[in-house]
Amino acid sequence: MIDLKDHIDAIPDFPKPGILFYDISSLLADPYAWMVTIDRLAEIVAAHKPDVLAGIESRGFLVAAPLALKLNCGFVMVRKKGKLPGNTTGLTYDLEYGSDTIEVQEGRIQAGQRVVIVDDLLATGGTMAAAGNLINQIGAEVPAAACIIELNFLEGRKNVPFPVTTLVQYDE
């Protein structure tokens, strides 16, 4: 049984002093560890019978795209405003200091579809909750979300109105 924490680097003082950044680059670089990660996520996500996986910019794309391929379902990108071509549907949400807007391309998610949200990491949960609200606004259902990493000490799960499953948790 592989311990995924052995394949995730902890980078101190990134992106600014006092922050300990959990980096999945080392996980991505190890083909066996990456395969195990996708297999574990596939088992979790398949139980929710998704039609589409929504990956949150940008590391969520790296997780959701191969996972969607493995599960034979669609993949859509949730990006910051102005980053997607064509017509988009967006949602502005509050941050600790200010606000941000996320978007998806129109027509990529249909009303009534089951959409599981995927990201590399659950921190405060704000962007994940906003992605769920955006998908609900389109008329689709968000039965769950899945991430590789969860930072328990930030209590992001409390801010997400749907179940979230994570593979690795850090308490500090």
Short mmCIF file of N, CA and C in Angstrom, two decimals:
data_model
loop_
_atom_site.label_atom_id
_atom_site.label_comp_id
_atom_site.label_asym_id
_atom_site.label_seq_id
_atom_site.Cartn_x
_atom_site.Cartn_y
_atom_site.Cartn_z
N MET A 1 0.85 -1.18 0.00
CA MET A 1 0.00 0.00 0.00
C MET A 1 0.89 1.24 0.00
N ILE A 2 0.78 2.03 -1.02
CA ILE A 2 1.61 3.22 -1.17
C ILE A 2 1.03 4.38 -0.34
N ASP A 3 1.90 5.11 0.35
CA ASP A 3 1.51 6.29 1.10
C ASP A 3 1.76 7.51 0.21
N LEU A 4 0.68 8.15 -0.24
CA LEU A 4 0.81 9.27 -1.17
C LEU A 4 1.57 10.45 -0.56
N LYS A 5 1.54 10.58 0.76
CA LYS A 5 2.30 11.68 1.40
C LYS A 5 3.79 11.58 1.10
N ASP A 6 4.28 10.37 0.88
CA ASP A 6 5.69 10.19 0.54
C ASP A 6 6.03 10.77 -0.83
N HIS A 7 5.01 11.11 -1.61
CA HIS A 7 5.21 11.61 -2.98
C HIS A 7 4.72 13.04 -3.16
N ILE A 8 4.45 13.71 -2.05
CA ILE A 8 4.02 15.12 -2.08
C ILE A 8 5.07 15.94 -1.33
N ASP A 9 5.65 16.91 -2.02
CA ASP A 9 6.66 17.76 -1.40
C ASP A 9 6.02 18.88 -0.59
N ALA A 10 6.59 19.17 0.56
CA ALA A 10 6.19 20.31 1.38
C ALA A 10 7.25 21.39 1.19
N ILE A 11 6.84 22.51 0.59
CA ILE A 11 7.76 23.59 0.25
C ILE A 11 7.51 24.76 1.21
N PRO A 12 8.47 25.04 2.10
CA PRO A 12 8.27 26.16 3.04
C PRO A 12 8.40 27.52 2.36
N ASP A 13 7.64 28.47 2.90
CA ASP A 13 7.71 29.88 2.49
C ASP A 13 7.37 30.09 1.01
N PHE A 14 6.41 29.32 0.51
CA PHE A 14 5.93 29.51 -0.86
C PHE A 14 4.41 29.55 -0.84
N PRO A 15 3.78 30.50 -1.46
CA PRO A 15 4.32 31.57 -2.31
C PRO A 15 4.80 32.79 -1.54
N LYS A 16 4.65 32.75 -0.20
CA LYS A 16 5.17 33.86 0.60
C LYS A 16 5.60 33.31 1.96
N PRO A 17 6.39 34.08 2.69
CA PRO A 17 6.89 33.61 3.98
C PRO A 17 5.76 33.16 4.91
N GLY A 18 6.00 32.06 5.59
CA GLY A 18 5.04 31.53 6.55
C GLY A 18 4.06 30.52 5.98
N ILE A 19 4.04 30.37 4.66
CA ILE A 19 3.14 29.41 4.02
C ILE A 19 3.91 28.12 3.72
N LEU A 20 3.34 26.99 4.08
CA LEU A 20 3.89 25.68 3.72
C LEU A 20 3.05 25.14 2.57
N PHE A 21 3.64 25.06 1.39
CA PHE A 21 2.95 24.70 0.16
C PHE A 21 3.11 23.21 -0.09
N TYR A 22 1.98 22.50 -0.24
CA TYR A 22 2.02 21.07 -0.55
C TYR A 22 1.94 20.92 -2.07
N ASP A 23 3.04 20.45 -2.65
CA ASP A 23 3.24 20.44 -4.10
C ASP A 23 3.05 19.04 -4.67
N ILE A 24 2.10 18.91 -5.62
CA ILE A 24 1.87 17.61 -6.25
C ILE A 24 2.79 17.35 -7.45
N SER A 25 3.71 18.26 -7.75
CA SER A 25 4.62 18.05 -8.88
C SER A 25 5.41 16.76 -8.73
N SER A 26 5.83 16.46 -7.52
CA SER A 26 6.58 15.22 -7.29
C SER A 26 5.69 13.99 -7.46
N LEU A 27 4.43 14.11 -7.14
CA LEU A 27 3.48 13.03 -7.35
C LEU A 27 3.27 12.79 -8.84
N LEU A 28 3.12 13.87 -9.60
CA LEU A 28 2.95 13.77 -11.04
C LEU A 28 4.19 13.16 -11.72
N ALA A 29 5.35 13.40 -11.16
CA ALA A 29 6.61 12.92 -11.76
C ALA A 29 6.83 11.43 -11.56
N ASP A 30 6.11 10.82 -10.64
CA ASP A 30 6.27 9.40 -10.36
C ASP A 30 5.09 8.66 -10.99
N PRO A 31 5.31 7.95 -12.10
CA PRO A 31 4.18 7.34 -12.82
C PRO A 31 3.38 6.35 -11.98
N TYR A 32 4.04 5.59 -11.14
CA TYR A 32 3.29 4.63 -10.31
C TYR A 32 2.45 5.34 -9.27
N ALA A 33 3.03 6.32 -8.58
CA ALA A 33 2.29 7.07 -7.56
C ALA A 33 1.12 7.82 -8.20
N TRP A 34 1.34 8.37 -9.39
CA TRP A 34 0.27 9.09 -10.09
C TRP A 34 -0.85 8.13 -10.50
N MET A 35 -0.49 6.95 -10.99
CA MET A 35 -1.49 5.95 -11.37
C MET A 35 -2.32 5.54 -10.15
N VAL A 36 -1.66 5.31 -9.01
CA VAL A 36 -2.36 4.94 -7.78
C VAL A 36 -3.31 6.06 -7.36
N THR A 37 -2.87 7.30 -7.47
CA THR A 37 -3.70 8.46 -7.13
C THR A 37 -4.97 8.48 -7.98
N ILE A 38 -4.81 8.37 -9.28
CA ILE A 38 -5.96 8.40 -10.19
C ILE A 38 -6.87 7.21 -9.94
N ASP A 39 -6.30 6.03 -9.70
CA ASP A 39 -7.12 4.85 -9.40
C ASP A 39 -7.94 5.05 -8.13
N ARG A 40 -7.32 5.60 -7.09
CA ARG A 40 -8.04 5.82 -5.83
C ARG A 40 -9.15 6.86 -6.00
N LEU A 41 -8.85 7.91 -6.73
CA LEU A 41 -9.87 8.93 -6.99
C LEU A 41 -11.00 8.36 -7.85
N ALA A 42 -10.65 7.53 -8.82
CA ALA A 42 -11.66 6.93 -9.69
C ALA A 42 -12.65 6.10 -8.90
N GLU A 43 -12.16 5.35 -7.94
CA GLU A 43 -13.04 4.52 -7.12
C GLU A 43 -14.03 5.40 -6.33
N ILE A 44 -13.52 6.50 -5.79
CA ILE A 44 -14.35 7.42 -5.01
C ILE A 44 -15.38 8.12 -5.90
N VAL A 45 -14.92 8.67 -7.00
CA VAL A 45 -15.77 9.50 -7.86
C VAL A 45 -16.79 8.64 -8.61
N ALA A 46 -16.42 7.45 -9.03
CA ALA A 46 -17.34 6.59 -9.78
C ALA A 46 -18.62 6.31 -9.00
N ALA A 47 -18.52 6.24 -7.70
CA ALA A 47 -19.70 5.98 -6.86
C ALA A 47 -20.77 7.06 -7.02
N HIS A 48 -20.39 8.25 -7.47
CA HIS A 48 -21.33 9.37 -7.63
C HIS A 48 -21.94 9.42 -9.03
N LYS A 49 -21.53 8.49 -9.91
CA LYS A 49 -22.06 8.36 -11.27
C LYS A 49 -22.07 9.70 -12.03
N PRO A 50 -20.89 10.31 -12.17
CA PRO A 50 -20.84 11.62 -12.84
C PRO A 50 -21.02 11.51 -14.35
N ASP A 51 -21.65 12.54 -14.91
CA ASP A 51 -21.68 12.72 -16.36
C ASP A 51 -20.47 13.53 -16.80
N VAL A 52 -20.05 14.44 -15.90
CA VAL A 52 -18.99 15.39 -16.19
C VAL A 52 -18.16 15.60 -14.92
N LEU A 53 -16.85 15.80 -15.10
CA LEU A 53 -15.99 16.25 -14.02
C LEU A 53 -15.64 17.70 -14.30
N ALA A 54 -15.71 18.54 -13.29
CA ALA A 54 -15.34 19.95 -13.41
C ALA A 54 -14.04 20.16 -12.65
N GLY A 55 -12.96 20.45 -13.38
CA GLY A 55 -11.66 20.69 -12.78
C GLY A 55 -11.47 22.17 -12.51
N ILE A 56 -11.02 22.49 -11.30
CA ILE A 56 -10.79 23.88 -10.92
C ILE A 56 -9.37 24.29 -11.29
N GLU A 57 -9.26 25.45 -11.91
CA GLU A 57 -7.98 26.01 -12.37
C GLU A 57 -6.93 26.00 -11.27
N SER A 58 -5.73 25.71 -11.56
CA SER A 58 -5.24 25.03 -12.75
C SER A 58 -4.81 23.60 -12.44
N ARG A 59 -4.40 23.35 -11.21
CA ARG A 59 -3.99 21.97 -10.88
C ARG A 59 -5.15 21.00 -10.92
N GLY A 60 -6.35 21.49 -10.72
CA GLY A 60 -7.52 20.63 -10.83
C GLY A 60 -7.69 20.07 -12.23
N PHE A 61 -7.18 20.80 -13.24
CA PHE A 61 -7.22 20.28 -14.62
C PHE A 61 -6.36 19.02 -14.72
N LEU A 62 -5.19 19.07 -14.07
CA LEU A 62 -4.25 17.94 -14.13
C LEU A 62 -4.83 16.68 -13.50
N VAL A 63 -5.71 16.87 -12.53
CA VAL A 63 -6.33 15.75 -11.84
C VAL A 63 -7.59 15.30 -12.58
N ALA A 64 -8.44 16.24 -12.93
CA ALA A 64 -9.74 15.91 -13.50
C ALA A 64 -9.66 15.32 -14.91
N ALA A 65 -8.74 15.79 -15.74
CA ALA A 65 -8.70 15.31 -17.12
C ALA A 65 -8.40 13.81 -17.21
N PRO A 66 -7.33 13.30 -16.59
CA PRO A 66 -7.10 11.85 -16.69
C PRO A 66 -8.17 11.04 -15.95
N LEU A 67 -8.72 11.62 -14.90
CA LEU A 67 -9.77 10.94 -14.15
C LEU A 67 -11.03 10.80 -15.01
N ALA A 68 -11.39 11.85 -15.74
CA ALA A 68 -12.55 11.80 -16.65
C ALA A 68 -12.33 10.74 -17.73
N LEU A 69 -11.13 10.68 -18.26
CA LEU A 69 -10.81 9.67 -19.27
C LEU A 69 -10.99 8.27 -18.71
N LYS A 70 -10.50 8.05 -17.52
CA LYS A 70 -10.61 6.73 -16.87
C LYS A 70 -12.06 6.37 -16.60
N LEU A 71 -12.89 7.37 -16.24
CA LEU A 71 -14.29 7.12 -15.91
C LEU A 71 -15.23 7.24 -17.10
N ASN A 72 -14.66 7.55 -18.27
CA ASN A 72 -15.45 7.68 -19.50
C ASN A 72 -16.57 8.72 -19.34
N CYS A 73 -16.18 9.87 -18.82
CA CYS A 73 -17.14 10.97 -18.70
C CYS A 73 -16.50 12.25 -19.22
N GLY A 74 -17.29 13.30 -19.33
CA GLY A 74 -16.79 14.56 -19.83
C GLY A 74 -15.94 15.30 -18.81
N PHE A 75 -15.23 16.30 -19.31
CA PHE A 75 -14.39 17.15 -18.47
C PHE A 75 -14.59 18.60 -18.89
N VAL A 76 -14.82 19.47 -17.91
CA VAL A 76 -14.92 20.91 -18.18
C VAL A 76 -13.97 21.65 -17.25
N MET A 77 -13.52 22.79 -17.72
CA MET A 77 -12.61 23.63 -16.94
C MET A 77 -13.38 24.75 -16.25
N VAL A 78 -13.11 24.93 -14.97
CA VAL A 78 -13.61 26.07 -14.21
C VAL A 78 -12.43 27.02 -14.09
N ARG A 79 -12.55 28.19 -14.73
CA ARG A 79 -11.42 29.13 -14.79
C ARG A 79 -11.80 30.51 -14.31
N LYS A 80 -10.76 31.29 -14.04
CA LYS A 80 -10.98 32.69 -13.68
C LYS A 80 -11.52 33.44 -14.89
N LYS A 81 -12.23 34.51 -14.62
CA LYS A 81 -12.87 35.31 -15.66
C LYS A 81 -11.88 35.72 -16.75
N GLY A 82 -12.33 35.58 -17.99
CA GLY A 82 -11.55 36.03 -19.13
C GLY A 82 -10.52 35.03 -19.65
N LYS A 83 -10.47 33.84 -19.09
CA LYS A 83 -9.46 32.85 -19.50
C LYS A 83 -10.00 31.81 -20.48
N LEU A 84 -11.31 31.74 -20.64
CA LEU A 84 -11.90 30.75 -21.54
C LEU A 84 -12.42 31.44 -22.81
N PRO A 85 -12.22 30.84 -23.97
CA PRO A 85 -12.73 31.43 -25.21
C PRO A 85 -14.23 31.20 -25.35
N GLY A 86 -14.85 32.00 -26.21
CA GLY A 86 -16.26 31.83 -26.51
C GLY A 86 -17.15 32.36 -25.41
N ASN A 87 -18.41 32.01 -25.50
CA ASN A 87 -19.39 32.46 -24.51
C ASN A 87 -19.21 31.67 -23.22
N THR A 88 -19.31 32.37 -22.11
CA THR A 88 -19.12 31.75 -20.81
C THR A 88 -20.27 32.13 -19.86
N THR A 89 -20.41 31.32 -18.83
CA THR A 89 -21.32 31.62 -17.73
C THR A 89 -20.45 31.77 -16.50
N GLY A 90 -20.65 32.84 -15.75
CA GLY A 90 -19.78 33.11 -14.62
C GLY A 90 -20.52 33.32 -13.33
N LEU A 91 -19.73 33.35 -12.27
CA LEU A 91 -20.25 33.60 -10.92
C LEU A 91 -19.18 34.37 -10.15
N THR A 92 -19.58 35.48 -9.55
CA THR A 92 -18.69 36.25 -8.70
C THR A 92 -18.94 35.84 -7.26
N TYR A 93 -17.87 35.64 -6.51
CA TYR A 93 -17.99 35.20 -5.12
C TYR A 93 -17.01 35.98 -4.26
N ASP A 94 -17.30 36.02 -2.97
CA ASP A 94 -16.48 36.78 -2.03
C ASP A 94 -15.28 35.98 -1.56
N LEU A 95 -14.17 36.69 -1.44
CA LEU A 95 -12.95 36.16 -0.85
C LEU A 95 -12.76 36.83 0.50
N GLU A 96 -11.74 36.42 1.22
CA GLU A 96 -11.46 37.05 2.51
C GLU A 96 -11.27 38.56 2.35
N TYR A 97 -10.57 38.94 1.29
CA TYR A 97 -10.34 40.36 1.01
C TYR A 97 -10.68 40.63 -0.44
N GLY A 98 -11.95 40.91 -0.74
CA GLY A 98 -12.36 41.22 -2.10
C GLY A 98 -13.27 40.15 -2.69
N SER A 99 -13.22 40.02 -4.02
CA SER A 99 -14.05 39.05 -4.70
C SER A 99 -13.31 38.52 -5.93
N ASP A 100 -13.85 37.46 -6.50
CA ASP A 100 -13.28 36.86 -7.71
C ASP A 100 -14.44 36.33 -8.54
N THR A 101 -14.17 36.04 -9.80
CA THR A 101 -15.18 35.50 -10.69
C THR A 101 -14.62 34.26 -11.37
N ILE A 102 -15.43 33.20 -11.39
CA ILE A 102 -15.06 31.98 -12.13
C ILE A 102 -16.08 31.77 -13.24
N GLU A 103 -15.64 31.04 -14.27
CA GLU A 103 -16.50 30.82 -15.44
C GLU A 103 -16.33 29.40 -15.97
N VAL A 104 -17.36 28.97 -16.70
CA VAL A 104 -17.29 27.77 -17.53
C VAL A 104 -17.82 28.15 -18.91
N GLN A 105 -17.40 27.42 -19.92
CA GLN A 105 -17.90 27.68 -21.26
C GLN A 105 -19.36 27.25 -21.35
N GLU A 106 -20.16 28.09 -21.99
CA GLU A 106 -21.58 27.77 -22.16
C GLU A 106 -21.74 26.50 -23.00
N GLY A 107 -22.70 25.69 -22.61
CA GLY A 107 -23.01 24.47 -23.36
C GLY A 107 -22.18 23.26 -23.00
N ARG A 108 -21.17 23.44 -22.16
CA ARG A 108 -20.32 22.30 -21.78
C ARG A 108 -20.94 21.46 -20.66
N ILE A 109 -21.79 22.11 -19.85
CA ILE A 109 -22.54 21.43 -18.80
C ILE A 109 -24.01 21.65 -19.11
N GLN A 110 -24.77 20.56 -19.09
CA GLN A 110 -26.20 20.64 -19.39
C GLN A 110 -27.03 20.53 -18.11
N ALA A 111 -28.17 21.18 -18.11
CA ALA A 111 -29.11 21.06 -16.99
C ALA A 111 -29.42 19.59 -16.78
N GLY A 112 -29.43 19.19 -15.51
CA GLY A 112 -29.75 17.80 -15.17
C GLY A 112 -28.55 16.87 -15.08
N GLN A 113 -27.41 17.29 -15.59
CA GLN A 113 -26.23 16.43 -15.50
C GLN A 113 -25.70 16.37 -14.07
N ARG A 114 -25.00 15.27 -13.79
CA ARG A 114 -24.32 15.10 -12.50
C ARG A 114 -22.86 15.50 -12.70
N VAL A 115 -22.42 16.50 -11.96
CA VAL A 115 -21.08 17.05 -12.12
C VAL A 115 -20.32 16.93 -10.80
N VAL A 116 -19.24 16.17 -10.81
CA VAL A 116 -18.37 16.07 -9.64
C VAL A 116 -17.23 17.06 -9.83
N ILE A 117 -16.98 17.86 -8.81
CA ILE A 117 -15.91 18.86 -8.85
C ILE A 117 -14.61 18.21 -8.38
N VAL A 118 -13.52 18.50 -9.09
CA VAL A 118 -12.22 17.90 -8.78
C VAL A 118 -11.17 19.00 -8.69
N ASP A 119 -10.32 18.89 -7.67
CA ASP A 119 -9.20 19.81 -7.54
C ASP A 119 -8.05 19.06 -6.90
N ASP A 120 -6.89 19.68 -6.88
CA ASP A 120 -5.75 19.02 -6.24
C ASP A 120 -5.82 19.16 -4.73
N LEU A 121 -6.40 20.29 -4.24
CA LEU A 121 -6.30 20.60 -2.82
C LEU A 121 -7.53 21.35 -2.33
N LEU A 122 -8.01 20.97 -1.15
CA LEU A 122 -9.07 21.70 -0.48
C LEU A 122 -8.43 22.52 0.64
N ALA A 123 -8.53 23.84 0.51
CA ALA A 123 -7.99 24.74 1.54
C ALA A 123 -9.16 25.36 2.29
N THR A 124 -9.54 26.59 1.95
CA THR A 124 -10.64 27.25 2.65
C THR A 124 -12.00 26.87 2.10
N GLY A 125 -12.04 26.29 0.91
CA GLY A 125 -13.29 25.83 0.32
C GLY A 125 -14.07 26.86 -0.47
N GLY A 126 -13.60 28.11 -0.48
CA GLY A 126 -14.33 29.17 -1.16
C GLY A 126 -14.51 28.97 -2.64
N THR A 127 -13.44 28.63 -3.33
CA THR A 127 -13.54 28.43 -4.78
C THR A 127 -14.34 27.18 -5.10
N MET A 128 -14.18 26.14 -4.32
CA MET A 128 -14.94 24.91 -4.56
C MET A 128 -16.43 25.15 -4.37
N ALA A 129 -16.80 25.86 -3.31
CA ALA A 129 -18.21 26.18 -3.07
C ALA A 129 -18.76 27.03 -4.22
N ALA A 130 -17.97 28.00 -4.67
CA ALA A 130 -18.39 28.87 -5.78
C ALA A 130 -18.58 28.05 -7.06
N ALA A 131 -17.67 27.10 -7.31
CA ALA A 131 -17.81 26.23 -8.49
C ALA A 131 -19.10 25.44 -8.40
N GLY A 132 -19.43 24.94 -7.22
CA GLY A 132 -20.69 24.22 -7.04
C GLY A 132 -21.89 25.12 -7.29
N ASN A 133 -21.83 26.35 -6.80
CA ASN A 133 -22.93 27.30 -7.03
C ASN A 133 -23.08 27.62 -8.51
N LEU A 134 -21.97 27.78 -9.21
CA LEU A 134 -22.01 28.06 -10.64
C LEU A 134 -22.65 26.90 -11.40
N ILE A 135 -22.26 25.69 -11.07
CA ILE A 135 -22.80 24.50 -11.73
C ILE A 135 -24.29 24.36 -11.43
N ASN A 136 -24.69 24.62 -10.18
CA ASN A 136 -26.11 24.59 -9.83
C ASN A 136 -26.90 25.66 -10.57
N GLN A 137 -26.27 26.83 -10.76
CA GLN A 137 -26.90 27.94 -11.48
C GLN A 137 -27.24 27.52 -12.92
N ILE A 138 -26.42 26.66 -13.50
CA ILE A 138 -26.64 26.15 -14.86
C ILE A 138 -27.79 25.14 -14.87
N GLY A 139 -28.08 24.57 -13.71
CA GLY A 139 -29.16 23.58 -13.63
C GLY A 139 -28.67 22.16 -13.47
N ALA A 140 -27.36 21.99 -13.29
CA ALA A 140 -26.79 20.66 -13.07
C ALA A 140 -26.71 20.39 -11.57
N GLU A 141 -26.48 19.13 -11.24
CA GLU A 141 -26.40 18.69 -9.85
C GLU A 141 -24.94 18.42 -9.49
N VAL A 142 -24.53 18.83 -8.29
CA VAL A 142 -23.19 18.54 -7.77
C VAL A 142 -23.36 17.58 -6.60
N PRO A 143 -23.19 16.26 -6.85
CA PRO A 143 -23.36 15.31 -5.76
C PRO A 143 -22.17 15.25 -4.81
N ALA A 144 -20.98 15.69 -5.30
CA ALA A 144 -19.78 15.55 -4.48
C ALA A 144 -18.60 16.25 -5.13
N ALA A 145 -17.51 16.29 -4.38
CA ALA A 145 -16.22 16.77 -4.89
C ALA A 145 -15.14 15.84 -4.38
N ALA A 146 -14.00 15.86 -5.06
CA ALA A 146 -12.86 15.04 -4.65
C ALA A 146 -11.57 15.81 -4.88
N CYS A 147 -10.64 15.63 -3.95
CA CYS A 147 -9.32 16.28 -4.03
C CYS A 147 -8.26 15.28 -3.60
N ILE A 148 -7.04 15.55 -3.98
CA ILE A 148 -5.93 14.74 -3.50
C ILE A 148 -5.64 15.11 -2.05
N ILE A 149 -5.51 16.42 -1.77
CA ILE A 149 -5.04 16.92 -0.48
C ILE A 149 -6.11 17.76 0.20
N GLU A 150 -6.17 17.66 1.52
CA GLU A 150 -7.00 18.54 2.32
C GLU A 150 -6.17 19.12 3.45
N LEU A 151 -6.27 20.43 3.63
CA LEU A 151 -5.62 21.12 4.74
C LEU A 151 -6.66 21.25 5.86
N ASN A 152 -6.71 20.26 6.74
CA ASN A 152 -7.75 20.20 7.77
C ASN A 152 -7.81 21.47 8.62
N PHE A 153 -6.66 22.05 8.92
CA PHE A 153 -6.60 23.20 9.82
C PHE A 153 -7.30 24.44 9.26
N LEU A 154 -7.57 24.48 7.96
CA LEU A 154 -8.29 25.61 7.37
C LEU A 154 -9.80 25.39 7.36
N GLU A 155 -10.23 24.19 7.69
CA GLU A 155 -11.64 23.84 7.83
C GLU A 155 -12.48 24.20 6.61
N GLY A 156 -11.90 24.03 5.42
CA GLY A 156 -12.61 24.34 4.18
C GLY A 156 -13.85 23.52 3.94
N ARG A 157 -13.85 22.32 4.46
CA ARG A 157 -15.00 21.41 4.30
C ARG A 157 -16.28 22.06 4.84
N LYS A 158 -16.16 22.88 5.87
CA LYS A 158 -17.32 23.56 6.46
C LYS A 158 -17.97 24.55 5.49
N ASN A 159 -17.20 25.02 4.51
CA ASN A 159 -17.70 26.01 3.57
C ASN A 159 -18.24 25.41 2.29
N VAL A 160 -18.18 24.09 2.16
CA VAL A 160 -18.61 23.42 0.94
C VAL A 160 -19.93 22.69 1.24
N PRO A 161 -20.99 23.00 0.48
CA PRO A 161 -22.32 22.45 0.78
C PRO A 161 -22.60 21.06 0.20
N PHE A 162 -21.57 20.34 -0.20
CA PHE A 162 -21.73 18.98 -0.71
C PHE A 162 -20.58 18.15 -0.18
N PRO A 163 -20.71 16.83 -0.18
CA PRO A 163 -19.64 15.99 0.36
C PRO A 163 -18.33 16.13 -0.41
N VAL A 164 -17.22 16.15 0.32
CA VAL A 164 -15.89 16.21 -0.28
C VAL A 164 -15.08 15.03 0.26
N THR A 165 -14.45 14.32 -0.65
CA THR A 165 -13.56 13.23 -0.25
C THR A 165 -12.14 13.59 -0.66
N THR A 166 -11.20 13.36 0.24
CA THR A 166 -9.79 13.64 -0.04
C THR A 166 -8.95 12.41 0.27
N LEU A 167 -7.81 12.31 -0.40
CA LEU A 167 -6.95 11.15 -0.21
C LEU A 167 -5.92 11.33 0.90
N VAL A 168 -5.47 12.56 1.08
CA VAL A 168 -4.39 12.88 2.04
C VAL A 168 -4.81 14.12 2.83
N GLN A 169 -4.62 14.07 4.15
CA GLN A 169 -4.95 15.21 4.98
C GLN A 169 -3.73 15.66 5.76
N TYR A 170 -3.64 16.98 5.90
CA TYR A 170 -2.58 17.60 6.71
C TYR A 170 -3.24 18.43 7.79
N ASP A 171 -2.72 18.31 9.01
CA ASP A 171 -3.27 19.05 10.14
C ASP A 171 -2.52 20.32 10.47
N GLU A 172 -1.45 20.60 9.73
CA GLU A 172 -0.70 21.84 9.94
C GLU A 172 0.00 22.25 8.68
#
